[in-house]
PDB file of C-alpha atoms in Angstrom:
ATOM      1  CA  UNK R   6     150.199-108.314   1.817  1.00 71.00           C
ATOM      2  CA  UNK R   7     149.892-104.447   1.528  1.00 68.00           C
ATOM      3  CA  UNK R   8     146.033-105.028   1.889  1.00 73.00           C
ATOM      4  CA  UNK R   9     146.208-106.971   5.362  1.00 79.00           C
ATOM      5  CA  UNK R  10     148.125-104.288   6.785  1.00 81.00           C
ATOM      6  CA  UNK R  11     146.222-101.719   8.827  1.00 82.00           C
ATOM      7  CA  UNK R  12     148.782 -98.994   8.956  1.00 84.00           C
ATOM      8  CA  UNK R  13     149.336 -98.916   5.252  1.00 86.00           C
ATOM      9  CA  UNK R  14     145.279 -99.101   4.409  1.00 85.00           C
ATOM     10  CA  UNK R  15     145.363 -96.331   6.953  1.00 85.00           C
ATOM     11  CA  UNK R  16     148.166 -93.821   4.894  1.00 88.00           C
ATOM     12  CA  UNK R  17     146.515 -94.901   1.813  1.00 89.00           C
ATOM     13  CA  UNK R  18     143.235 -93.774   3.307  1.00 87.00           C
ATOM     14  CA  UNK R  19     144.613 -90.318   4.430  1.00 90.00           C
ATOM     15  CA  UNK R  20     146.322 -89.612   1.423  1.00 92.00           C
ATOM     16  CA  UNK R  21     143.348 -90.309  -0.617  1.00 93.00           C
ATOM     17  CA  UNK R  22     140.986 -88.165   0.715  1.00 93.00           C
ATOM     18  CA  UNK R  23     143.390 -85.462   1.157  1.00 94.00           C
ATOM     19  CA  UNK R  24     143.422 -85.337  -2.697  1.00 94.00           C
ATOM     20  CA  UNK R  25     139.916 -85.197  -2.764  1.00 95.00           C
ATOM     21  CA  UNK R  26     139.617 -81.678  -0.537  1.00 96.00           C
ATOM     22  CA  UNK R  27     140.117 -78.775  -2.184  1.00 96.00           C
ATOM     23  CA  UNK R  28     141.079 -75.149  -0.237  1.00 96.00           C
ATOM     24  CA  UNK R  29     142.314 -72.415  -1.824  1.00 95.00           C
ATOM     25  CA  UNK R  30     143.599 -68.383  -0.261  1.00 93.00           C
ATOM     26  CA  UNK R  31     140.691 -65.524  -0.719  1.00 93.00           C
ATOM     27  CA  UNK R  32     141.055 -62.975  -2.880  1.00 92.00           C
ATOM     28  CA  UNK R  33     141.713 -60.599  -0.355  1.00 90.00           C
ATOM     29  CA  UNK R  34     145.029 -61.768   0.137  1.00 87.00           C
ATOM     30  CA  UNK R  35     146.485 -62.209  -3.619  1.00 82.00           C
ATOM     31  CA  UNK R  36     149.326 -60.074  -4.168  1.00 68.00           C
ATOM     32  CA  UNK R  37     148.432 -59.866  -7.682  1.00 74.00           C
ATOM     33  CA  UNK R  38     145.715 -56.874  -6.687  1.00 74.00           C
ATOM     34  CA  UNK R  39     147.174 -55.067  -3.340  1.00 72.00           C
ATOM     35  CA  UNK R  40     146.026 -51.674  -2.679  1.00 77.00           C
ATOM     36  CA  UNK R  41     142.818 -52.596  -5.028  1.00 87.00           C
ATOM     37  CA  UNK R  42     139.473 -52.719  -3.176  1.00 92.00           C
ATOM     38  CA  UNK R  43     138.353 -56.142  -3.233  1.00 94.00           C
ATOM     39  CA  UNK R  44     134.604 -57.260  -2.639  1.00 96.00           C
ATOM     40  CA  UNK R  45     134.360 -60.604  -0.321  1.00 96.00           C
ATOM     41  CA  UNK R  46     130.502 -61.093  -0.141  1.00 96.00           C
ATOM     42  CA  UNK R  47     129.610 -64.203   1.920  1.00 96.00           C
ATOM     43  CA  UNK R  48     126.210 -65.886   0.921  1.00 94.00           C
ATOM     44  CA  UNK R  49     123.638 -67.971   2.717  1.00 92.00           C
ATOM     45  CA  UNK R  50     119.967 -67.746   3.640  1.00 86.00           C
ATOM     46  CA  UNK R  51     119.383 -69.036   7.098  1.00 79.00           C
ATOM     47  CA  UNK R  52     121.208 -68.891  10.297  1.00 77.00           C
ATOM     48  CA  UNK R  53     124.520 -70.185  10.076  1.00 86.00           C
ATOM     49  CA  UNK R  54     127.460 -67.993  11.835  1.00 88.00           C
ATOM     50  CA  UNK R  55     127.737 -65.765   9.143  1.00 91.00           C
ATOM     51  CA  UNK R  56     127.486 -62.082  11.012  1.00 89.00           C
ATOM     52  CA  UNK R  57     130.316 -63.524  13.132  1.00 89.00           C
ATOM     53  CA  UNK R  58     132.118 -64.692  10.111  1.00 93.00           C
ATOM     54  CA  UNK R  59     131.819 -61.421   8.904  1.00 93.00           C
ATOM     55  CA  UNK R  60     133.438 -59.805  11.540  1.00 92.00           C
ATOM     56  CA  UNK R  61     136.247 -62.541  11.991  1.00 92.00           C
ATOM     57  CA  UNK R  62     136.908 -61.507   8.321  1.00 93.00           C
ATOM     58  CA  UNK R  63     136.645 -57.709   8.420  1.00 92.00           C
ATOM     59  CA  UNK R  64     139.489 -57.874  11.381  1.00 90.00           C
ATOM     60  CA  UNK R  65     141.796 -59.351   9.181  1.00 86.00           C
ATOM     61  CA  UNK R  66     141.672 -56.820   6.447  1.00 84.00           C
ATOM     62  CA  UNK R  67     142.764 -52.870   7.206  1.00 83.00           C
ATOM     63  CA  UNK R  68     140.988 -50.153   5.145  1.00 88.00           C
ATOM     64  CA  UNK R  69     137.726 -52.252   5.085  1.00 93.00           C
ATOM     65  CA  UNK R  70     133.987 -51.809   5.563  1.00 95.00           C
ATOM     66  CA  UNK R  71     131.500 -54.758   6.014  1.00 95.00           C
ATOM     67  CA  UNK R  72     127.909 -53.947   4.475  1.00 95.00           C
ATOM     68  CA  UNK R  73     125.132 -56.182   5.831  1.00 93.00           C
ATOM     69  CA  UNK R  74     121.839 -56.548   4.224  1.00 89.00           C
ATOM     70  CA  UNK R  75     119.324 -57.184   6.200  1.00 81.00           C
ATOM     71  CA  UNK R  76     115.574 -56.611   6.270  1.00 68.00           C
ATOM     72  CA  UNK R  77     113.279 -54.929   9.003  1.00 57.00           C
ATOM     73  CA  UNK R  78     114.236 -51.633  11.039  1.00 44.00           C
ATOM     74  CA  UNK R  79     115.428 -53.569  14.299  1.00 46.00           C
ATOM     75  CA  UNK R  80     118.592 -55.063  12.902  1.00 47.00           C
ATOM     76  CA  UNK R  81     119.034 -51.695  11.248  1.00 43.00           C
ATOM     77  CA  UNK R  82     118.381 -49.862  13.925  1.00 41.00           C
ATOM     78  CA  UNK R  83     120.713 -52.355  16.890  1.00 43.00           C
ATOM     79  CA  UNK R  84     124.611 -51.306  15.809  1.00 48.00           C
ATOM     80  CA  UNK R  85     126.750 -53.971  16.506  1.00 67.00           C
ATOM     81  CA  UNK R  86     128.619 -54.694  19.806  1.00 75.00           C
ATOM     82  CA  UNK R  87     131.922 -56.400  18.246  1.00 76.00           C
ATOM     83  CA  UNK R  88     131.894 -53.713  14.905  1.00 81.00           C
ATOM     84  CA  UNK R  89     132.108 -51.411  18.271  1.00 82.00           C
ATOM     85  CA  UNK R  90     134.385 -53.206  19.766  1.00 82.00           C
ATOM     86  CA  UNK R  91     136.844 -53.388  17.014  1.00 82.00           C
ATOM     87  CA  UNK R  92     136.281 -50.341  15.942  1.00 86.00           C
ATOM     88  CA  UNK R  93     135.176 -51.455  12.744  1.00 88.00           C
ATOM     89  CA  UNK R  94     133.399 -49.748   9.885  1.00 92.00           C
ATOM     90  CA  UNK R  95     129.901 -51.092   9.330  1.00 93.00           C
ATOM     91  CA  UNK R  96     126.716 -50.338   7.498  1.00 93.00           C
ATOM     92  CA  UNK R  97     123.751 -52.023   7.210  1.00 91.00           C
ATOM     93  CA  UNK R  98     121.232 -51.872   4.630  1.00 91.00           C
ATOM     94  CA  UNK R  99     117.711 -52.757   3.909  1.00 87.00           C
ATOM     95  CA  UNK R 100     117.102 -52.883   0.545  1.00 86.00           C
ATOM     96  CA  UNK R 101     119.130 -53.919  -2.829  1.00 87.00           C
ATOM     97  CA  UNK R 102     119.163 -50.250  -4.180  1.00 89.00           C
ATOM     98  CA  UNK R 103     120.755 -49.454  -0.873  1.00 92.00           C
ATOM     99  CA  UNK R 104     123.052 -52.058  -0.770  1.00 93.00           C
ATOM    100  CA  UNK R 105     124.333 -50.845  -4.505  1.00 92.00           C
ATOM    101  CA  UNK R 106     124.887 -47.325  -3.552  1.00 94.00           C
ATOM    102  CA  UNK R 107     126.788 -48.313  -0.441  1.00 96.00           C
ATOM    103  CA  UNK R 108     128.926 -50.548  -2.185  1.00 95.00           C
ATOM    104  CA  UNK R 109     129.985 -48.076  -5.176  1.00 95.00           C
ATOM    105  CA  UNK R 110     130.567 -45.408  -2.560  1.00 96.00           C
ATOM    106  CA  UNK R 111     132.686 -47.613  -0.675  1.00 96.00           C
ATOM    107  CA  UNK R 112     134.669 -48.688  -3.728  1.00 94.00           C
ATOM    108  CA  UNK R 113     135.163 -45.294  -4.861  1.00 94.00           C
ATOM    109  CA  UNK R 114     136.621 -44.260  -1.390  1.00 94.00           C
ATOM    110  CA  UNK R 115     139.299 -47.094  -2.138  1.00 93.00           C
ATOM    111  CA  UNK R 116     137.885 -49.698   0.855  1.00 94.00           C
ATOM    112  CA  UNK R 117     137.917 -52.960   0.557  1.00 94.00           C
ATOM    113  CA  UNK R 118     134.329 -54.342   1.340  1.00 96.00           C
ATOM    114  CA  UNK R 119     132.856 -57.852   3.074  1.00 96.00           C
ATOM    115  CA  UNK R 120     128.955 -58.307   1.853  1.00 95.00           C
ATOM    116  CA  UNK R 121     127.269 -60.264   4.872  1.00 94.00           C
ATOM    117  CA  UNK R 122     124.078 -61.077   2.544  1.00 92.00           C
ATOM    118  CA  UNK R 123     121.072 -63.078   3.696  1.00 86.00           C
ATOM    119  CA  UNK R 124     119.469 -63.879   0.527  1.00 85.00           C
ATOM    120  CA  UNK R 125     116.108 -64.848   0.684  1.00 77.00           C
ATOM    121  CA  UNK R 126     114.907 -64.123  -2.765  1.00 75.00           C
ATOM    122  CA  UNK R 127     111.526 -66.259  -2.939  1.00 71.00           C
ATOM    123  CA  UNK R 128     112.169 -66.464  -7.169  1.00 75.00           C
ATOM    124  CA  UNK R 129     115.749 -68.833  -7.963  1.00 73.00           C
ATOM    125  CA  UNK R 130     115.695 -66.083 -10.786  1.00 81.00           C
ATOM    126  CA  UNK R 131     116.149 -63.268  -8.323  1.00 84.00           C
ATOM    127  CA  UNK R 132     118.886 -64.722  -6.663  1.00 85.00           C
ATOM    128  CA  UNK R 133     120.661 -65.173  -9.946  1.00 85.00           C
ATOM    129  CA  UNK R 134     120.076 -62.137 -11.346  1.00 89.00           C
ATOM    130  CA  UNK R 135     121.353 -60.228  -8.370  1.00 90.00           C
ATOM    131  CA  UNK R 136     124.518 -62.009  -7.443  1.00 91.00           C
ATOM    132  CA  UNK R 137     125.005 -61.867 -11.689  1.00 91.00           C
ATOM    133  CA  UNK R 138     124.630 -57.985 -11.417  1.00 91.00           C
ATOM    134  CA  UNK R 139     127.263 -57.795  -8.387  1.00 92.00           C
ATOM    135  CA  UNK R 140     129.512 -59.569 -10.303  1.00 91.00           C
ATOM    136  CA  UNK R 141     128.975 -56.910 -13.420  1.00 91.00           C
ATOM    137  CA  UNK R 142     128.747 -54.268 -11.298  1.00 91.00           C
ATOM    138  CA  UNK R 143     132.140 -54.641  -9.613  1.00 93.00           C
ATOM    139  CA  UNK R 144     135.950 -55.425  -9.761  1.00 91.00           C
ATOM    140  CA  UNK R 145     137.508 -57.910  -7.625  1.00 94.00           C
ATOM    141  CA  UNK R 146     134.739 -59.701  -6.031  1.00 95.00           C
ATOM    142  CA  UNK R 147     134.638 -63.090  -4.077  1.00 96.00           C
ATOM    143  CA  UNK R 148     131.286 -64.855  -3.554  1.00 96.00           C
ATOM    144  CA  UNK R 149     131.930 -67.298  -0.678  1.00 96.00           C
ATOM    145  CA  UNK R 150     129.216 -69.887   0.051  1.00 96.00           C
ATOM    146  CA  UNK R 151     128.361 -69.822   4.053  1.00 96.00           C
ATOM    147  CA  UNK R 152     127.563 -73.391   5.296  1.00 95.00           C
ATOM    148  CA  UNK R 153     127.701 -74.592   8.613  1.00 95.00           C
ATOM    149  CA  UNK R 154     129.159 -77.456  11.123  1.00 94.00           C
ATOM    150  CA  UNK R 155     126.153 -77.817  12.518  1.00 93.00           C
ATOM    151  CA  UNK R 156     122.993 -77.648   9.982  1.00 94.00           C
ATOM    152  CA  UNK R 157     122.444 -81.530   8.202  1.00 94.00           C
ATOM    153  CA  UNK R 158     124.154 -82.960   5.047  1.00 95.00           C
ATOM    154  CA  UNK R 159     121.069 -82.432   3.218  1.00 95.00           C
ATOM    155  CA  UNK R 160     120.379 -78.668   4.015  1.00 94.00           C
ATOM    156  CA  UNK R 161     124.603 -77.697   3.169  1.00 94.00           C
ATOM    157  CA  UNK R 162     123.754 -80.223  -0.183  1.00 94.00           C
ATOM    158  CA  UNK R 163     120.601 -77.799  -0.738  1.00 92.00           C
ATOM    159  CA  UNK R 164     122.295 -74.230  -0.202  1.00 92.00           C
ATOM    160  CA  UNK R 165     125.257 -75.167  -1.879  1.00 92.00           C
ATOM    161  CA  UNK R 166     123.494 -77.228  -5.591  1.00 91.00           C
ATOM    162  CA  UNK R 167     121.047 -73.994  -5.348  1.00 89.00           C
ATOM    163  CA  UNK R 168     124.692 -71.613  -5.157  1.00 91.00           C
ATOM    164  CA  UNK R 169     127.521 -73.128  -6.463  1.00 90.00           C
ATOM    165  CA  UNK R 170     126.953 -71.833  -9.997  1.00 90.00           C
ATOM    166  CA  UNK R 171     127.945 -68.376  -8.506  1.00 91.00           C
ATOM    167  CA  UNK R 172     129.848 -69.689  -5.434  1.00 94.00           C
ATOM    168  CA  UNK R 173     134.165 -69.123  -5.868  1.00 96.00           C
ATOM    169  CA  UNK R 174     134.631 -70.649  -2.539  1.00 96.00           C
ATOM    170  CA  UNK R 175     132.771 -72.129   0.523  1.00 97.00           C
ATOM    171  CA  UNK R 176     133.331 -70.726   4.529  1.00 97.00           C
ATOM    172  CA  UNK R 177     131.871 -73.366   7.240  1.00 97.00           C
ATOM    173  CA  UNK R 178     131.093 -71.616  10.656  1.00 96.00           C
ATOM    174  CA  UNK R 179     130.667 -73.824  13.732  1.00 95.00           C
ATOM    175  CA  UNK R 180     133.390 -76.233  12.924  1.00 95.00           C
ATOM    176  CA  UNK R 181     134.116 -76.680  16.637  1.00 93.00           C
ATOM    177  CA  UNK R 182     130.408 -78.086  16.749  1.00 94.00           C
ATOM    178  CA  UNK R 183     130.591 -80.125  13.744  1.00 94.00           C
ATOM    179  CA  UNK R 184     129.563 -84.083  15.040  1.00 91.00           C
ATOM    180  CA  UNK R 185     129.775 -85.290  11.061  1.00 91.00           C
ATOM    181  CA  UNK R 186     132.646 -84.040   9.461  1.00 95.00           C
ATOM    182  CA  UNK R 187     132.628 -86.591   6.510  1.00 94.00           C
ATOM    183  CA  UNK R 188     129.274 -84.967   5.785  1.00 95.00           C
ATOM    184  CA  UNK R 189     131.100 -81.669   4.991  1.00 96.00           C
ATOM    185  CA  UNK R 190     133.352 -84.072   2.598  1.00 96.00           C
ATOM    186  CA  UNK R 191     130.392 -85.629   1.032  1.00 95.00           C
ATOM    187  CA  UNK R 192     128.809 -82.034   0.445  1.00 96.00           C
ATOM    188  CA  UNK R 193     131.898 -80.524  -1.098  1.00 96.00           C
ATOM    189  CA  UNK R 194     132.466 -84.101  -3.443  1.00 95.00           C
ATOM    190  CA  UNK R 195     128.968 -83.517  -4.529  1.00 92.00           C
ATOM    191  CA  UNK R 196     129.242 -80.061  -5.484  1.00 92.00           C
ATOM    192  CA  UNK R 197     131.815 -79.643  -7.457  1.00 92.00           C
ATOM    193  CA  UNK R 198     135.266 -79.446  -5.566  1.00 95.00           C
ATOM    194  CA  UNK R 199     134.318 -76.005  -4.764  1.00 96.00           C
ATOM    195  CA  UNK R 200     137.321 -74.691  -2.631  1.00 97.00           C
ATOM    196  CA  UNK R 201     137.288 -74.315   1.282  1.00 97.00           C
ATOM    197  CA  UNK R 202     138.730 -70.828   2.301  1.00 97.00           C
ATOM    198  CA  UNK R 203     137.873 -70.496   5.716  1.00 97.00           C
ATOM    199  CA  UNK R 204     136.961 -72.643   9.016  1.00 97.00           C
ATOM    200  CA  UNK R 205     135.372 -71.192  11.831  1.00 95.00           C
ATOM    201  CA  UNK R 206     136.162 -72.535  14.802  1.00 94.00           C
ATOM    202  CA  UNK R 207     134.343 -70.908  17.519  1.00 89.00           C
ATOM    203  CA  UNK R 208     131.895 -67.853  18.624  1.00 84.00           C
ATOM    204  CA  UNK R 209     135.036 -65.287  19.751  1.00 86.00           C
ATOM    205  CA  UNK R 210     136.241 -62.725  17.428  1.00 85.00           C
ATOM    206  CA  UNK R 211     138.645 -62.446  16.197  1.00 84.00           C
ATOM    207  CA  UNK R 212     140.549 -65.737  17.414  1.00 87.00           C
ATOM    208  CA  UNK R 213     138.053 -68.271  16.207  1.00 92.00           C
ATOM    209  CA  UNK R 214     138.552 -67.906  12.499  1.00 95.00           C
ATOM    210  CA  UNK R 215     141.304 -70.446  10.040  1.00 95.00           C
ATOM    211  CA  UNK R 216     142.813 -70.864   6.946  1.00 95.00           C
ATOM    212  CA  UNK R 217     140.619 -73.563   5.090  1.00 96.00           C
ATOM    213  CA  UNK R 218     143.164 -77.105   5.055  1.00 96.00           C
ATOM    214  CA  UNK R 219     142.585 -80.704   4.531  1.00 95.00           C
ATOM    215  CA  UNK R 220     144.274 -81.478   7.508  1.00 94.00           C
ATOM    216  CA  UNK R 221     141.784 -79.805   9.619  1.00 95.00           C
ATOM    217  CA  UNK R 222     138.958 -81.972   8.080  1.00 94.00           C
ATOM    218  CA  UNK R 223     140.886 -85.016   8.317  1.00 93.00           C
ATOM    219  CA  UNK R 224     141.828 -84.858  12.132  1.00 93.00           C
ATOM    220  CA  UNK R 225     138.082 -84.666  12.408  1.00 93.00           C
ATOM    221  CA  UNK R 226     136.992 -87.598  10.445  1.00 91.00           C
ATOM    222  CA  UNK R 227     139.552 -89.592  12.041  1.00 87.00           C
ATOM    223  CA  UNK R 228     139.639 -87.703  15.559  1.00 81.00           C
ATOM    224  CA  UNK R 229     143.523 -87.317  15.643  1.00 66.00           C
TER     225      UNK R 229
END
């Protein structure tokens, strides 16, 4: 009887995939390390939202600088228009060496820092050596997997296999512009239950930015 009712298959539905979505609070916000500079560094290779993601995140924090690596003099050279805007601290840096000396300056002035890195290491042994040696390096940090709303179920599958061994939690820009929602579902199944920290929802800063919930993913899938 259960079975031929659609309301009930419907709950049962909901319920189950609820369970299956994992989120989780950043490390940022513990109250286990307050007043202790914590290192957020968001990861991804292509274009995905992640500058803006950045930003969205370094408005939430006080006492914080955001680092971005970045290579080639015009990026370096362009200071951004929203870091202005928000008066908020930001460096950018071309090179790893750089982006180490930054980093231990900034910790030793007591700021908490975000990492906006583009990794395009062209070695998988790179990469893993140098998000290894930032977690040596360093107290407190968060790697955060950047995937977006918008790029295919098999490109999110391919950053996040190639990062989840590092990855403590996944951001998704562009969720506003997200047409496949159980994609993002199948992605996170397939890799691990890694959990979802942070949505974001639109191109404004600082408003477009959420807490990660498997509501949010639901009402998607199911367009309630």
């Amino acid at each position: 009887d259960a079975l031929n009712d659609a309301d009930t298959l419907y709950e049962f539905a909901l319920r189950e995939i609820s369970e299956m979505i994992q989120v989780g609070m950043p490390l940022f916000s513990s109250t286990d390390i307050q007043d202790t500079p914590v290192i957020t560094a968001l990861i991804s290779e292509n274009s995905c939202g992640q500058s803006s993601m950045a930003m969205k995140l370094a408005v939430l924090h006080e006492n914080v600088r955001v680092i971005r690596l970045r290579e080639g003099h015009h990026e370096i050279n362009n200071a951004s228009f929203t870091a202005k805007m928000f008066n908020l601290d930001l460096v950018t840096v071309d090179s790893l060496s750089h982006l180490l000396t930054e980093t231990r300056k900034t910790v030793e002035e007591g700021k908490s820092i975000i990492l906006d890195l583009k990794l395009n290491f062209k070695d998988k042994n790179e990469t893993k050596k140098f998000l290894e040696m930032i977690k040596r390096s360093f107290d407190n940090v968060e790697l955060l997997m950047n995937i977006s709303g918008i790029h295919s179920e098999l490109y999110n599958r391919k950053m996040m296999s190639k990062y989840k061994g590092f990855a403590d939690g996944v951001v998704v820009s562009f969720l506003d512009q997200c047409l496949s929602f159980g994609s993002l579902l199948n992605v996170h199944v397939e890799c691990g239950y890694i959990p979802f920290k942070f949505y974001g929802t639109g191109a404004t800063v600082p408003d477009d930015i959420e807490g990660a919930t498997a509501e949010r993913l639901l009402a998607g899938m199911f367009q309630f």
